[in-house]
Amino acid sequence: MPVRPLFVTRFFEEAIGSPALLADLEASCRALAQDDTAGRRWCREQGYPGYTSYASLDDLPVRDPAFADLKRLLDRQVAAFAAASFMDLPRKLKLDSFWVNILKPGGTHSGHIHPHSVVSGTFYVIVPEGAGGLKLEDPRLPLMMAAPTRTDDAPEESRPFVYMAPAPGRVFLWESWLRHEVPAGRGKSDRISISFNYS
């Protein structure tokens, strides 16, 4: 019986960071976590399990050359992803938010989307063994009503959830409407990543 996939959700993954850039970014992320009192206060108030600059700093590529180097790499990858996704854009996508995440062992980030953006992603700086990955949700899930579960051997494109394993120097890109989360991992040390949105 002929069957073909429809309504494809594209996901991009590539290793882009050099060891020197990763070392610089780790030092910069840890320095921010120490110096950013507004960010630490926000994390305490929100119950964030670690540190994020999400609500406190919006100028990382201007503030630090390591973040500027990463932005240049991401600009190229996002442009390639947009082209591979057949996006008919009136102009080039532009980075509009860029933030550090230092997730403590056992920390999670519940399911969410990134409104008002076109492409979102995460670049991984430090990923301890057993750290939580990225869980992606089939965007049709709320519409499935009486749909049966899938068999254990279902291919990736037929599963309701897909788990992506991060690694240092790897970037993940997806369209911003795709719901995703970070489940709790078994890592024994901090998981450091840098997330971003392009609009």
Coordinates of C-alpha atoms in Angstrom, one line a residue:
M1 CA 0.0 0.0 0.0
P2 CA 1.6 3.4 -1.0
V3 CA 2.0 5.6 2.1
R4 CA 3.8 9.0 2.0
P5 CA 4.7 11.4 4.8
L6 CA 2.8 14.8 4.8
F7 CA 3.2 18.0 6.9
V8 CA 6.9 17.4 7.7
T9 CA 8.3 19.1 10.8
R10 CA 12.0 19.9 10.1
F11 CA 14.7 19.7 12.8
F12 CA 18.3 20.7 12.3
E13 CA 21.3 19.4 14.2
E14 CA 25.0 20.1 13.5
A15 CA 28.3 20.3 15.4
I16 CA 29.6 23.8 15.0
G17 CA 31.7 24.7 18.1
S18 CA 35.5 24.5 18.3
P19 CA 37.1 23.4 21.7
A20 CA 38.5 26.9 22.1
L21 CA 35.0 28.5 21.6
L22 CA 33.5 26.0 24.0
A23 CA 36.0 26.8 26.7
D24 CA 35.5 30.6 26.2
L25 CA 31.7 30.2 26.3
E26 CA 31.9 28.1 29.5
A27 CA 34.0 30.7 31.2
S28 CA 31.6 33.5 30.0
C29 CA 28.5 31.6 31.1
R30 CA 29.9 30.9 34.6
A31 CA 31.0 34.5 34.9
L32 CA 27.5 35.7 34.1
A33 CA 26.0 33.3 36.6
Q34 CA 28.2 34.8 39.2
D35 CA 27.9 38.5 38.3
D36 CA 24.3 38.8 37.1
T37 CA 22.5 39.6 40.4
A38 CA 19.2 40.5 38.6
G39 CA 19.3 37.2 36.8
R40 CA 20.0 35.2 39.9
R41 CA 17.1 37.0 41.7
W42 CA 14.7 36.2 38.9
C43 CA 15.8 32.5 39.0
R44 CA 15.1 32.4 42.8
E45 CA 11.7 34.1 42.4
Q46 CA 10.7 31.8 39.5
G47 CA 12.1 28.6 41.0
Y48 CA 14.4 28.0 38.1
P49 CA 16.8 25.2 39.0
G50 CA 20.1 26.9 38.3
Y51 CA 20.8 30.2 36.4
T52 CA 19.4 31.8 33.2
S53 CA 20.0 35.2 31.8
Y54 CA 16.7 35.0 30.0
A55 CA 15.0 37.8 32.0
S56 CA 18.0 39.9 32.8
L57 CA 20.4 40.4 29.9
D58 CA 19.7 41.0 26.2
D59 CA 23.0 42.1 24.8
L60 CA 25.3 39.0 25.1
P61 CA 26.9 39.3 21.6
V62 CA 27.8 42.9 22.3
R63 CA 28.9 42.2 25.9
D64 CA 31.3 39.3 25.2
P65 CA 33.4 38.3 22.1
A66 CA 32.7 34.6 22.7
F67 CA 29.0 35.2 22.3
A68 CA 29.6 37.3 19.2
D69 CA 31.6 34.5 17.6
L70 CA 28.8 32.1 18.4
K71 CA 26.2 34.5 16.9
R72 CA 28.2 34.6 13.6
L73 CA 28.1 30.8 13.4
L74 CA 24.4 30.6 14.3
D75 CA 23.5 33.3 11.7
R76 CA 24.9 31.0 8.9
Q77 CA 23.2 27.8 10.3
V78 CA 19.8 29.5 10.7
A79 CA 19.9 30.9 7.2
A80 CA 20.7 27.4 5.9
F81 CA 17.8 25.9 8.0
A82 CA 15.4 28.5 6.7
A83 CA 16.4 27.7 3.1
A84 CA 16.1 23.9 3.7
S85 CA 12.6 24.5 5.2
F86 CA 11.5 26.5 2.1
M87 CA 10.7 29.6 4.1
D88 CA 9.6 32.4 1.9
L89 CA 11.1 35.3 3.8
P90 CA 10.8 39.0 3.0
R91 CA 14.2 39.6 4.6
K92 CA 16.9 37.6 6.4
L93 CA 16.0 36.3 9.8
K94 CA 17.6 38.3 12.7
L95 CA 18.7 37.2 16.1
D96 CA 16.3 38.8 18.6
S97 CA 17.0 37.0 21.9
F98 CA 20.0 35.1 23.2
W99 CA 20.3 33.7 26.7
V100 CA 22.4 31.4 28.9
N101 CA 21.0 28.4 30.8
I102 CA 22.9 26.6 33.6
L103 CA 20.7 23.8 34.7
K104 CA 21.6 22.1 37.9
P105 CA 21.5 18.3 38.2
G106 CA 17.9 17.0 38.2
G107 CA 16.7 20.3 36.8
T108 CA 13.9 20.4 34.2
H109 CA 12.3 23.0 31.9
S110 CA 8.6 22.3 31.2
G111 CA 7.0 22.1 27.8
H112 CA 6.8 25.4 25.9
I113 CA 7.0 27.2 22.6
H114 CA 8.7 30.4 21.6
P115 CA 6.0 32.9 20.5
H116 CA 6.8 35.8 18.2
S117 CA 9.8 34.0 16.7
V118 CA 10.4 32.1 13.5
V119 CA 13.3 29.8 14.3
S120 CA 14.5 28.8 17.8
G121 CA 17.4 26.7 19.0
T122 CA 19.9 25.7 21.5
F123 CA 23.7 25.5 21.4
Y124 CA 25.2 23.1 24.0
V125 CA 28.4 24.1 25.9
I126 CA 28.6 21.5 28.7
V127 CA 26.6 18.3 28.7
P128 CA 27.5 15.9 31.5
E129 CA 26.8 12.2 31.1
G130 CA 23.2 11.4 31.8
A131 CA 22.1 15.1 31.4
G132 CA 18.5 15.7 30.2
G133 CA 18.1 15.9 26.5
L134 CA 15.6 17.8 24.4
K135 CA 12.1 16.3 24.1
L136 CA 10.1 17.4 21.0
E137 CA 6.3 16.9 20.8
D138 CA 4.3 16.1 17.7
P139 CA 2.4 19.4 17.1
R140 CA -0.7 17.4 16.1
L141 CA -0.9 15.7 19.5
P142 CA -3.7 17.9 20.9
L143 CA -5.8 17.0 17.9
M144 CA -5.4 13.2 18.0
M145 CA -8.4 12.5 20.3
A146 CA -8.9 8.7 19.9
A147 CA -5.7 8.0 18.0
P148 CA -4.1 4.8 19.2
T149 CA -0.6 4.7 20.6
R150 CA 2.3 3.8 18.3
T151 CA 4.2 0.6 18.4
D152 CA 7.6 0.4 19.9
D153 CA 9.2 0.0 16.5
A154 CA 7.5 3.0 15.0
P155 CA 9.9 5.2 13.0
E156 CA 10.9 8.5 14.4
E157 CA 8.5 10.5 12.2
S158 CA 5.5 8.5 13.5
R159 CA 6.2 8.9 17.3
P160 CA 4.3 11.4 19.4
F161 CA 7.6 12.4 21.2
V162 CA 11.2 12.4 19.9
Y163 CA 14.2 12.7 22.3
M164 CA 17.3 14.4 21.0
A165 CA 20.6 13.8 22.8
P166 CA 22.7 17.0 23.1
A167 CA 26.5 17.1 23.0
P168 CA 29.0 19.9 23.6
G169 CA 29.4 22.0 20.4
R170 CA 26.1 20.8 18.9
V171 CA 23.3 23.2 17.8
F172 CA 19.7 22.2 17.5
L173 CA 17.3 24.3 15.4
W174 CA 13.5 24.1 14.9
E175 CA 10.6 26.3 14.0
S176 CA 9.5 28.3 17.1
W177 CA 6.0 26.8 17.2
L178 CA 7.3 23.3 18.0
R179 CA 6.6 22.4 21.6
H180 CA 9.6 21.2 23.5
E181 CA 11.0 20.6 27.0
V182 CA 14.0 19.4 29.0
P183 CA 13.2 16.4 31.1
A184 CA 15.1 15.6 34.3
G185 CA 18.4 13.9 33.6
R186 CA 20.8 11.8 35.7
G187 CA 23.8 14.1 35.2
K188 CA 25.9 14.9 38.3
S189 CA 27.0 18.4 37.2
D190 CA 25.7 21.5 35.5
R191 CA 24.3 21.3 32.0
I192 CA 25.3 24.6 30.2
S193 CA 23.5 25.7 27.0
I194 CA 22.7 28.9 25.1
S195 CA 19.3 29.3 23.7
F196 CA 18.1 31.8 21.1
N197 CA 15.3 33.0 18.8
Y198 CA 15.4 34.5 15.3
S199 CA 12.5 36.6 14.0

